[in-house]
Amino acid sequence: MVEIKLTNTRTRRKEAFAPIDPANVRMYLCGPTVYDRAHLGNARPVIVFDVLLRLLRHVHGEGCVTYVRNFTDVDDKINARAAATGRPIRDITDETIGWYHADMDALGAARPDHEPRATDYIAQMVDMTGELIAKGHAYETEGHVLFDVRSFPDYGKLSGRSVDDMIAGARVEVAPFKRDPMDFVLWKPSDADTSGWDSPWGRGRPGWHIECSAMSKALLGDSFDIHGGGIDLQFPHHENEIAQSCCASPQADFARVWLHNEMLQVEGRKMSKSLGNFFTVRDLLDGGTPGEVIRLVFLMTHYRKPMDWTADKAREAEATLRKWHALAAGAQDRGHLDAGIVDLLADDLNTAGALSRLHAMARDLAENATRDCHVEKGIFLSSARLLGLLLPGMDGWLSAGPDLSAQAARLVRLRDEAKASRDFAALDAFKAALTDAGVIIRMNRDGVELDPSPSFDAAKLAALS
RNA sequence: GGCGGGUUGGCGGAGAGGUUACGCAGCGGAUUGCAAAUCCGUGAAGACCGGUUCGAUUCCGGUACCCGCCUCCA
């Protein structure tokens, strides 16, 4: 069996992956807070862990992996949006989840096996909170329940911090009722206008971190294999999850392997609203960048390095995918994979290396274009699909856009006439007009292919006929 | 201030202690009525300073710069 190696944030080392139960490999990914469209940065963990999911299913078996990704649907940002719009919270979260599914589907990301909503697990969160109080790891004060970080000696281990150092950093908001400035909220009171649930500590709502502890336990158990998310979640979110889960279930391991993807940048800078380079996945899709192109751009950079989104990369990825789609046309996915691709992905998800392998396979196919190569083409296709590329139904963008078949037919006719008469003036004039209208022309012996470029102008095209 | 990550050719971006990464662009060629597309070939690198070594871009230490987290924006 292929040995998968993953860089475990907890140990800061690349380790051989050994599942607790090979018949049921369990993975949890921190999902979105559902109050608005997913921005481009949200897509990175989704794509990274989708590749890992495909690899795990390949190595351990289709039915031997359980993948959970939560929806945080109780949050003060959601409350604020409900208050601002007057809409019920459930309307907002339902709508946002629908958007999220549509956008992530467009990136070719498989839906997780379970997508728990925090609001469906309030009872489990209350139970865990009560358990932490009973075990002396949490305390109730002024309607809040707080986790006592001094009760957990390993607090800070995941992120390499010590409680004392962080306090010395003096950037911690100190609420007067906290025993220690680093103590964090498990449960907080809600006023009459804020969503809340009854609990032993009065009507209130959970703190952010407890949901992942409660839901991972409910769906994957006290101990599971992989826990993932963006590196920004390492502290405090994941640190707090570990504290909660390990103190509630001290006999268990909680998550054995912690995987964190590095952050996204845009044109070399942090994506932020103030810099004006903030955009959502939907913005890109609606702007004509296909989801498959977005995915390929992401895969070009290793997940543990900062990734820069640039328009240049998107152009390059689109050209590559056009070539690959053409090469794989008519190929059959028989599930036979290139061993090199599997080995590269198994080595801590070396997607960039895997892509270079696909390039090499594509070159071989192109060199042997005169032969049939159906076996090689099938391997190429199956291997690309391990990366979530060239998936069935993902090639719609290739033929999307305006119908240019009439212009293509006219171009063929003019070319035939020109070749017969040796007078190319009319043909060249038509080609120039098409180019001016933003149409990309590709001609070869067999026919012509027309595609709209980013500067496509429908009005100019219409004027030609 | 504390913690963590990064720095490779014009651009993007990997692996490996010593032998071509790869892709894009460029250049040369094939093909084409001309182009485009496609195919073939090709030059170009390892932030800086030390150390280990027969040999380092690859290991170790330091410096500079960039980025992230510590502010419930992935």
PDB file of C-alpha atoms in Angstrom, chain A residues 253-359:
ATOM      1  CA  ASP A 253      -6.261  11.444  21.530  1.00  0.00           C
ATOM      2  CA  PHE A 254      -8.680  13.890  19.928  1.00  0.00           C
ATOM      3  CA  ALA A 255      -7.091  14.632  16.514  1.00  0.00           C
ATOM      4  CA  ARG A 256      -3.842  12.822  15.796  1.00  0.00           C
ATOM      5  CA  VAL A 257      -2.712  14.766  12.757  1.00  0.00           C
ATOM      6  CA  TRP A 258      -3.214  18.504  12.438  1.00  0.00           C
ATOM      7  CA  LEU A 259      -2.936  19.936   8.939  1.00  0.00           C
ATOM      8  CA  HIS A 260      -2.894  23.634   8.215  1.00  0.00           C
ATOM      9  CA  ASN A 261      -2.854  25.375   4.875  1.00  0.00           C
ATOM     10  CA  GLU A 262      -1.027  28.675   4.499  1.00  0.00           C
ATOM     11  CA  MET A 263      -2.841  31.850   3.592  1.00  0.00           C
ATOM     12  CA  LEU A 264      -3.872  33.329   0.280  1.00  0.00           C
ATOM     13  CA  GLN A 265      -2.643  36.591  -1.146  1.00  0.00           C
ATOM     14  CA  VAL A 266      -3.877  38.533  -4.160  1.00  0.00           C
ATOM     15  CA  GLU A 267      -1.346  40.052  -6.569  1.00  0.00           C
ATOM     16  CA  GLY A 268       1.269  39.875  -3.821  1.00  0.00           C
ATOM     17  CA  ARG A 269      -0.771  41.486  -1.061  1.00  0.00           C
ATOM     18  CA  LYS A 270      -3.094  40.356   1.664  1.00  0.00           C
ATOM     19  CA  MET A 271      -6.657  40.214   0.404  1.00  0.00           C
ATOM     20  CA  SER A 272      -8.582  42.858   2.249  1.00  0.00           C
ATOM     21  CA  LYS A 273     -11.454  45.186   1.692  1.00  0.00           C
ATOM     22  CA  SER A 274      -9.321  48.228   2.474  1.00  0.00           C
ATOM     23  CA  LEU A 275      -6.827  47.370  -0.289  1.00  0.00           C
ATOM     24  CA  GLY A 276      -9.673  46.895  -2.724  1.00  0.00           C
ATOM     25  CA  ASN A 277      -8.524  43.427  -3.730  1.00  0.00           C
ATOM     26  CA  PHE A 278     -11.160  41.510  -1.836  1.00  0.00           C
ATOM     27  CA  PHE A 279     -13.379  39.224  -3.871  1.00  0.00           C
ATOM     28  CA  THR A 280     -15.494  36.131  -3.537  1.00  0.00           C
ATOM     29  CA  VAL A 281     -15.406  32.853  -5.410  1.00  0.00           C
ATOM     30  CA  ARG A 282     -18.693  33.900  -6.986  1.00  0.00           C
ATOM     31  CA  ASP A 283     -17.164  37.167  -8.217  1.00  0.00           C
ATOM     32  CA  LEU A 284     -14.558  35.163 -10.113  1.00  0.00           C
ATOM     33  CA  LEU A 285     -17.027  32.619 -11.472  1.00  0.00           C
ATOM     34  CA  ASP A 286     -19.401  35.322 -12.665  1.00  0.00           C
ATOM     35  CA  GLY A 287     -16.479  37.203 -14.151  1.00  0.00           C
ATOM     36  CA  GLY A 288     -15.765  34.274 -16.456  1.00  0.00           C
ATOM     37  CA  THR A 289     -13.072  32.407 -14.531  1.00  0.00           C
ATOM     38  CA  PRO A 290     -14.180  28.760 -14.502  1.00  0.00           C
ATOM     39  CA  GLY A 291     -14.068  26.871 -11.202  1.00  0.00           C
ATOM     40  CA  GLU A 292     -11.703  24.342 -12.713  1.00  0.00           C
ATOM     41  CA  VAL A 293      -9.271  27.142 -13.558  1.00  0.00           C
ATOM     42  CA  ILE A 294      -9.464  28.437  -9.987  1.00  0.00           C
ATOM     43  CA  ARG A 295      -8.712  24.943  -8.723  1.00  0.00           C
ATOM     44  CA  LEU A 296      -5.676  24.517 -10.972  1.00  0.00           C
ATOM     45  CA  VAL A 297      -4.255  27.864  -9.868  1.00  0.00           C
ATOM     46  CA  PHE A 298      -4.562  26.752  -6.242  1.00  0.00           C
ATOM     47  CA  LEU A 299      -2.909  23.403  -6.932  1.00  0.00           C
ATOM     48  CA  MET A 300       0.110  25.116  -8.491  1.00  0.00           C
ATOM     49  CA  THR A 301       1.294  26.097  -5.014  1.00  0.00           C
ATOM     50  CA  HIS A 302       2.049  23.672  -2.194  1.00  0.00           C
ATOM     51  CA  TYR A 303      -0.565  23.955   0.551  1.00  0.00           C
ATOM     52  CA  ARG A 304       1.944  24.911   3.258  1.00  0.00           C
ATOM     53  CA  LYS A 305       3.217  27.923   1.363  1.00  0.00           C
ATOM     54  CA  PRO A 306       1.534  31.270   0.935  1.00  0.00           C
ATOM     55  CA  MET A 307      -0.358  31.268  -2.353  1.00  0.00           C
ATOM     56  CA  ASP A 308      -0.614  34.294  -4.566  1.00  0.00           C
ATOM     57  CA  TRP A 309      -3.696  34.662  -6.775  1.00  0.00           C
ATOM     58  CA  THR A 310      -2.876  36.577  -9.941  1.00  0.00           C
ATOM     59  CA  ALA A 311      -4.694  37.129 -13.206  1.00  0.00           C
ATOM     60  CA  ASP A 312      -1.597  35.839 -15.015  1.00  0.00           C
ATOM     61  CA  LYS A 313      -1.827  32.514 -13.262  1.00  0.00           C
ATOM     62  CA  ALA A 314      -5.489  32.220 -14.150  1.00  0.00           C
ATOM     63  CA  ARG A 315      -4.667  32.788 -17.826  1.00  0.00           C
ATOM     64  CA  GLU A 316      -1.900  30.195 -17.711  1.00  0.00           C
ATOM     65  CA  ALA A 317      -4.139  27.674 -15.966  1.00  0.00           C
ATOM     66  CA  GLU A 318      -6.905  28.180 -18.490  1.00  0.00           C
ATOM     67  CA  ALA A 319      -4.553  27.564 -21.414  1.00  0.00           C
ATOM     68  CA  THR A 320      -3.239  24.413 -19.733  1.00  0.00           C
ATOM     69  CA  LEU A 321      -6.711  23.078 -19.103  1.00  0.00           C
ATOM     70  CA  ARG A 322      -7.813  23.711 -22.692  1.00  0.00           C
ATOM     71  CA  LYS A 323      -4.871  21.637 -23.846  1.00  0.00           C
ATOM     72  CA  TRP A 324      -5.516  18.864 -21.355  1.00  0.00           C
ATOM     73  CA  HIS A 325      -9.213  18.674 -22.102  1.00  0.00           C
ATOM     74  CA  ALA A 326      -8.422  18.354 -25.796  1.00  0.00           C
ATOM     75  CA  LEU A 327      -5.883  15.592 -25.121  1.00  0.00           C
ATOM     76  CA  ALA A 328      -8.263  13.654 -22.893  1.00  0.00           C
ATOM     77  CA  ALA A 329     -11.224  13.983 -25.236  1.00  0.00           C
ATOM     78  CA  GLY A 330     -12.825  10.594 -25.680  1.00  0.00           C
ATOM     79  CA  ALA A 331     -10.619   8.940 -23.059  1.00  0.00           C
ATOM     80  CA  GLN A 332     -12.086   6.432 -20.628  1.00  0.00           C
ATOM     81  CA  ASP A 333     -11.510   6.755 -16.891  1.00  0.00           C
ATOM     82  CA  ARG A 334     -10.870   3.167 -15.885  1.00  0.00           C
ATOM     83  CA  GLY A 335      -9.367   4.045 -12.551  1.00  0.00           C
ATOM     84  CA  HIS A 336      -5.807   3.205 -13.599  1.00  0.00           C
ATOM     85  CA  LEU A 337      -3.560   5.869 -12.111  1.00  0.00           C
ATOM     86  CA  ASP A 338      -0.034   6.914 -12.873  1.00  0.00           C
ATOM     87  CA  ALA A 339       2.054   5.662  -9.950  1.00  0.00           C
ATOM     88  CA  GLY A 340       4.222   8.767 -10.029  1.00  0.00           C
ATOM     89  CA  ILE A 341       1.246  11.031  -9.419  1.00  0.00           C
ATOM     90  CA  VAL A 342       0.076   8.955  -6.482  1.00  0.00           C
ATOM     91  CA  ASP A 343       3.552   8.957  -4.960  1.00  0.00           C
ATOM     92  CA  LEU A 344       3.892  12.714  -5.336  1.00  0.00           C
ATOM     93  CA  LEU A 345       0.548  13.395  -3.710  1.00  0.00           C
ATOM     94  CA  ALA A 346       1.289  10.873  -0.996  1.00  0.00           C
ATOM     95  CA  ASP A 347       4.391  12.915  -0.172  1.00  0.00           C
ATOM     96  CA  ASP A 348       2.600  15.614   1.804  1.00  0.00           C
ATOM     97  CA  LEU A 349       0.298  16.537  -1.072  1.00  0.00           C
ATOM     98  CA  ASN A 350       2.876  17.691  -3.581  1.00  0.00           C
ATOM     99  CA  THR A 351       0.280  18.997  -6.003  1.00  0.00           C
ATOM    100  CA  ALA A 352       2.777  21.131  -7.926  1.00  0.00           C
ATOM    101  CA  GLY A 353       4.917  18.048  -8.494  1.00  0.00           C
ATOM    102  CA  ALA A 354       1.861  16.081  -9.568  1.00  0.00           C
ATOM    103  CA  LEU A 355       0.992  18.778 -12.084  1.00  0.00           C
ATOM    104  CA  SER A 356       4.462  18.630 -13.593  1.00  0.00           C
ATOM    105  CA  ARG A 357       3.938  14.888 -13.938  1.00  0.00           C
ATOM    106  CA  LEU A 358       0.677  15.552 -15.786  1.00  0.00           C
ATOM    107  CA  HIS A 359       2.548  17.950 -18.050  1.00  0.00           C
TER     108      HIS A 359
END
